[in-house]
XYZ file of C-alpha atoms in Angstrom:
272
model
C -0.004 -0.006 0.009
C 1.342 3.411 -0.954
C 1.772 6.108 1.677
C 0.821 9.302 -0.101
C 0.535 12.520 1.887
C -2.667 14.522 1.500
C -0.747 17.516 0.222
C 0.992 15.641 -2.605
C 0.035 16.544 -6.150
C 0.147 13.585 -8.523
C -0.892 14.063 -12.132
C -3.523 11.551 -13.255
C -1.258 10.497 -16.138
C 1.649 9.648 -13.813
C 2.329 6.077 -12.590
C 2.998 5.640 -8.879
C 3.421 1.980 -8.006
C 1.749 0.525 -4.946
C 4.187 0.726 -2.037
C 5.766 4.076 -2.814
C 6.030 6.725 -0.079
C 5.175 10.276 -1.156
C 5.686 13.214 1.247
C 3.859 16.517 1.751
C 4.089 19.034 -1.024
C 5.514 16.544 -3.553
C 4.641 17.180 -7.187
C 4.667 14.307 -9.679
C 4.110 15.521 -13.222
C 2.503 13.787 -16.203
C 4.069 10.639 -17.608
C 6.394 10.241 -14.596
C 7.104 6.821 -13.099
C 7.652 6.222 -9.389
C 8.601 2.687 -8.350
C 7.135 0.648 -5.505
C 10.196 1.009 -3.247
C 10.778 4.713 -3.788
C 10.599 7.308 -1.018
C 10.037 10.926 -2.054
C 10.440 13.265 0.901
C 8.563 16.545 1.286
C 8.495 19.083 -1.551
C 10.242 16.892 -4.128
C 9.302 17.845 -7.700
C 9.268 15.394 -10.595
C 8.783 17.150 -13.897
C 7.142 15.383 -16.809
C 8.688 12.049 -17.914
C 11.013 11.741 -14.939
C 11.674 8.195 -13.685
C 12.529 7.265 -10.076
C 12.858 3.520 -9.586
C 14.611 0.885 -7.491
C 15.051 1.187 -3.706
C 15.667 4.918 -3.933
C 15.222 7.729 -1.420
C 15.025 11.342 -2.610
C 15.580 14.110 -0.038
C 13.262 17.031 0.475
C 13.183 19.848 -2.024
C 15.058 17.959 -4.740
C 13.916 18.577 -8.308
C 14.176 15.947 -11.053
C 13.750 17.114 -14.631
C 12.372 15.353 -17.745
C 13.978 12.123 -18.969
C 16.171 11.674 -15.899
C 16.329 8.065 -14.666
C 17.194 7.907 -10.982
C 17.651 4.557 -9.186
C 18.250 2.251 -12.145
C 20.176 -0.984 -11.706
C 23.993 -0.727 -11.624
C 25.624 -1.002 -15.032
C 27.973 -3.745 -13.908
C 28.472 -7.254 -15.268
C 28.790 -8.384 -11.652
C 25.297 -7.265 -10.687
C 23.119 -10.285 -10.101
C 19.815 -8.542 -9.465
C 20.373 -8.017 -5.724
C 18.321 -5.287 -4.090
C 20.647 -2.343 -3.563
C 20.017 1.329 -2.827
C 20.443 4.916 -3.973
C 20.094 7.798 -1.542
C 19.921 11.381 -2.834
C 20.033 14.268 -0.337
C 18.053 17.467 0.050
C 17.724 20.354 -2.396
C 19.520 18.726 -5.315
C 18.788 19.683 -8.916
C 18.873 16.768 -11.335
C 18.503 18.058 -14.872
C 17.374 16.449 -18.114
C 18.689 13.007 -18.984
C 20.721 12.502 -15.791
C 21.208 8.883 -14.750
C 22.018 7.635 -11.232
C 22.387 3.953 -10.393
C 22.006 1.946 -7.215
C 25.012 0.205 -5.640
C 26.382 -3.301 -6.067
C 26.083 -5.979 -3.408
C 29.792 -6.791 -3.588
C 30.717 -3.303 -2.333
C 27.998 -2.658 0.219
C 25.113 -1.970 -2.085
C 24.851 1.807 -1.626
C 25.198 4.814 -3.910
C 25.071 7.985 -1.832
C 24.567 11.570 -3.044
C 24.644 14.495 -0.596
C 22.795 17.783 -0.342
C 22.552 20.918 -2.507
C 24.165 19.357 -5.557
C 23.652 20.405 -9.188
C 23.715 17.711 -11.865
C 23.463 19.234 -15.334
C 21.965 17.486 -18.361
C 23.076 13.954 -19.212
C 25.551 13.598 -16.367
C 25.955 10.123 -14.830
C 26.542 8.821 -11.301
C 27.447 5.133 -11.416
C 27.110 2.376 -8.824
C 28.668 2.751 -5.372
C 29.695 6.379 -5.889
C 29.869 8.811 -2.988
C 29.088 12.423 -3.880
C 29.379 15.050 -1.126
C 27.535 18.340 -0.694
C 27.436 21.437 -2.932
C 29.006 19.583 -5.862
C 28.478 20.786 -9.444
C 28.600 18.230 -12.269
C 28.296 19.962 -15.638
C 26.725 18.534 -18.772
C 27.802 15.026 -19.793
C 30.094 14.427 -16.811
C 30.648 10.684 -16.314
C 31.446 9.111 -12.971
C 32.458 5.469 -13.164
C 31.744 3.076 -10.313
C 33.068 3.636 -6.779
C 34.143 7.235 -7.415
C 34.310 9.629 -4.448
C 33.580 13.326 -5.067
C 34.125 15.472 -1.977
C 32.259 18.648 -1.009
C 32.184 21.650 -3.329
C 34.103 20.041 -6.173
C 33.260 21.328 -9.649
C 33.480 19.032 -12.668
C 33.507 20.651 -16.121
C 31.427 19.473 -19.056
C 32.230 16.118 -20.596
C 34.918 15.065 -18.145
C 35.238 11.368 -17.276
C 36.333 10.001 -13.901
C 37.920 6.539 -13.717
C 36.477 3.997 -11.315
C 37.683 4.089 -7.695
C 39.118 7.599 -8.180
C 38.785 10.313 -5.531
C 38.287 14.022 -6.260
C 39.029 16.197 -3.226
C 36.961 19.030 -1.791
C 37.002 22.317 -3.723
C 38.824 20.667 -6.623
C 38.152 21.926 -10.137
C 38.162 19.558 -13.129
C 38.319 21.197 -16.550
C 35.908 20.315 -19.341
C 36.664 17.145 -21.360
C 39.364 16.106 -18.896
C 40.193 12.445 -18.228
C 40.557 11.909 -14.487
C 42.592 8.734 -14.123
C 44.206 9.410 -10.731
C 43.115 10.991 -7.461
C 42.876 14.781 -7.427
C 43.900 16.545 -4.202
C 41.586 18.988 -2.394
C 41.761 22.452 -3.943
C 43.534 20.969 -6.961
C 42.906 22.073 -10.544
C 43.168 19.382 -13.224
C 42.905 19.686 -17.001
C 43.610 17.620 -20.074
C 43.513 14.097 -21.406
C 45.279 12.499 -19.661
C 44.572 14.872 -16.806
C 47.455 16.929 -15.401
C 47.370 18.726 -12.071
C 47.983 22.356 -12.958
C 48.039 23.911 -9.496
C 45.487 25.083 -6.969
C 41.924 26.254 -7.533
C 42.676 29.725 -6.221
C 39.428 31.193 -7.559
C 37.435 28.527 -5.715
C 39.427 29.061 -2.534
C 38.813 32.806 -2.715
C 35.104 32.340 -3.254
C 35.042 29.981 -0.274
C 36.442 32.753 1.920
C 39.987 31.431 2.312
C 42.268 34.340 3.234
C 45.024 35.377 0.854
C 47.741 34.613 3.405
C 46.356 31.096 3.795
C 46.251 30.610 0.020
C 49.931 31.593 -0.209
C 50.749 29.145 2.536
C 48.902 26.328 0.797
C 50.772 27.168 -2.399
C 54.063 26.705 -0.538
C 52.834 23.334 0.734
C 51.828 22.366 -2.822
C 55.302 23.232 -4.108
C 56.971 21.242 -1.338
C 54.785 18.213 -2.062
C 55.102 18.114 -5.832
C 58.533 19.671 -6.398
C 60.442 18.140 -3.521
C 63.180 15.577 -4.033
C 61.253 12.605 -2.603
C 58.049 10.898 -3.669
C 54.788 12.796 -3.339
C 53.715 10.868 -0.253
C 57.120 11.135 1.424
C 57.226 14.863 0.773
C 53.713 15.274 2.174
C 54.537 13.308 5.302
C 57.688 15.368 5.913
C 55.840 18.722 6.105
C 52.888 17.725 8.336
C 54.389 19.347 11.412
C 54.988 22.629 9.608
C 51.383 22.895 8.446
C 49.551 21.399 11.433
C 47.868 24.733 12.127
C 46.626 25.221 8.528
C 43.305 23.471 7.959
C 43.411 23.673 4.172
C 46.946 22.297 3.913
C 46.099 19.506 6.327
C 43.103 18.534 4.209
C 45.501 18.026 1.302
C 48.012 16.118 3.447
C 45.331 13.876 4.964
C 43.939 13.157 1.496
C 47.390 12.110 0.265
C 47.985 9.925 3.335
C 44.668 8.073 3.042
C 44.451 4.624 1.512
C 43.374 4.629 -2.128
C 43.090 2.285 -5.071
C 44.476 4.974 -7.384
C 47.721 6.911 -7.658
C 47.791 10.679 -7.296
C 47.454 13.192 -10.094
C 50.501 15.432 -10.296
C 51.946 18.253 -12.419
C 54.111 15.591 -14.070
C 51.805 13.336 -16.082
C 53.846 10.162 -15.595
C 54.585 10.671 -11.929
C 52.620 8.531 -9.496
C 52.364 8.981 -5.743
């Protein structure tokens, strides 16, 4: 039995399967499809021809535009039909043709998308991805499986992110870039193959990072990527010097964390 709030507005030409949960103020437009295991929290809007399927939860205030398919099965040859999940946070905008898949049982079965994110037309979030808050994915951005995108990262149109890759907070990925290796927080990557070109100073400034702090993080960046040792050894050697700088420590902690991928660097062939 569906649980449909009295204040929900469901067009008579929409299909809402028995079992769905529909919150107050939800709008479901004509020719939309809502699956039996879907939860739409308050004030979600589904524009005409939007599809929400699978065991999918959509946070309050999120808007899903025409021809988006949210909650489809993972596009993985290893998926055996297990029931897995997709969770999308509050106040996201999911534009035309966007696709988001549920997780795979082998890796925990969860795809998780945070709050206040903007997914432009035809972008894709694959199985088992983790997308933080306030992320912007421009048109045709492609996330492969198991990708992690941290808060406030911006991905330019048509870029592709390799499976298991991490993109740090406040990073900027240029349009049409190929992201094969992890991108540090505040990093700026462009090209195919992607090359780390420096720091996203514009993004840092917009985020309110003081000029003196930006200069300090630049010095840390230079020590990490231009020092005589490996990237990880260089990063470890300067931790004490930058212990009082939050932004630098975010970069150093990112580098120190376990990862399935090497690190993007200013030298294309260099791996961490």
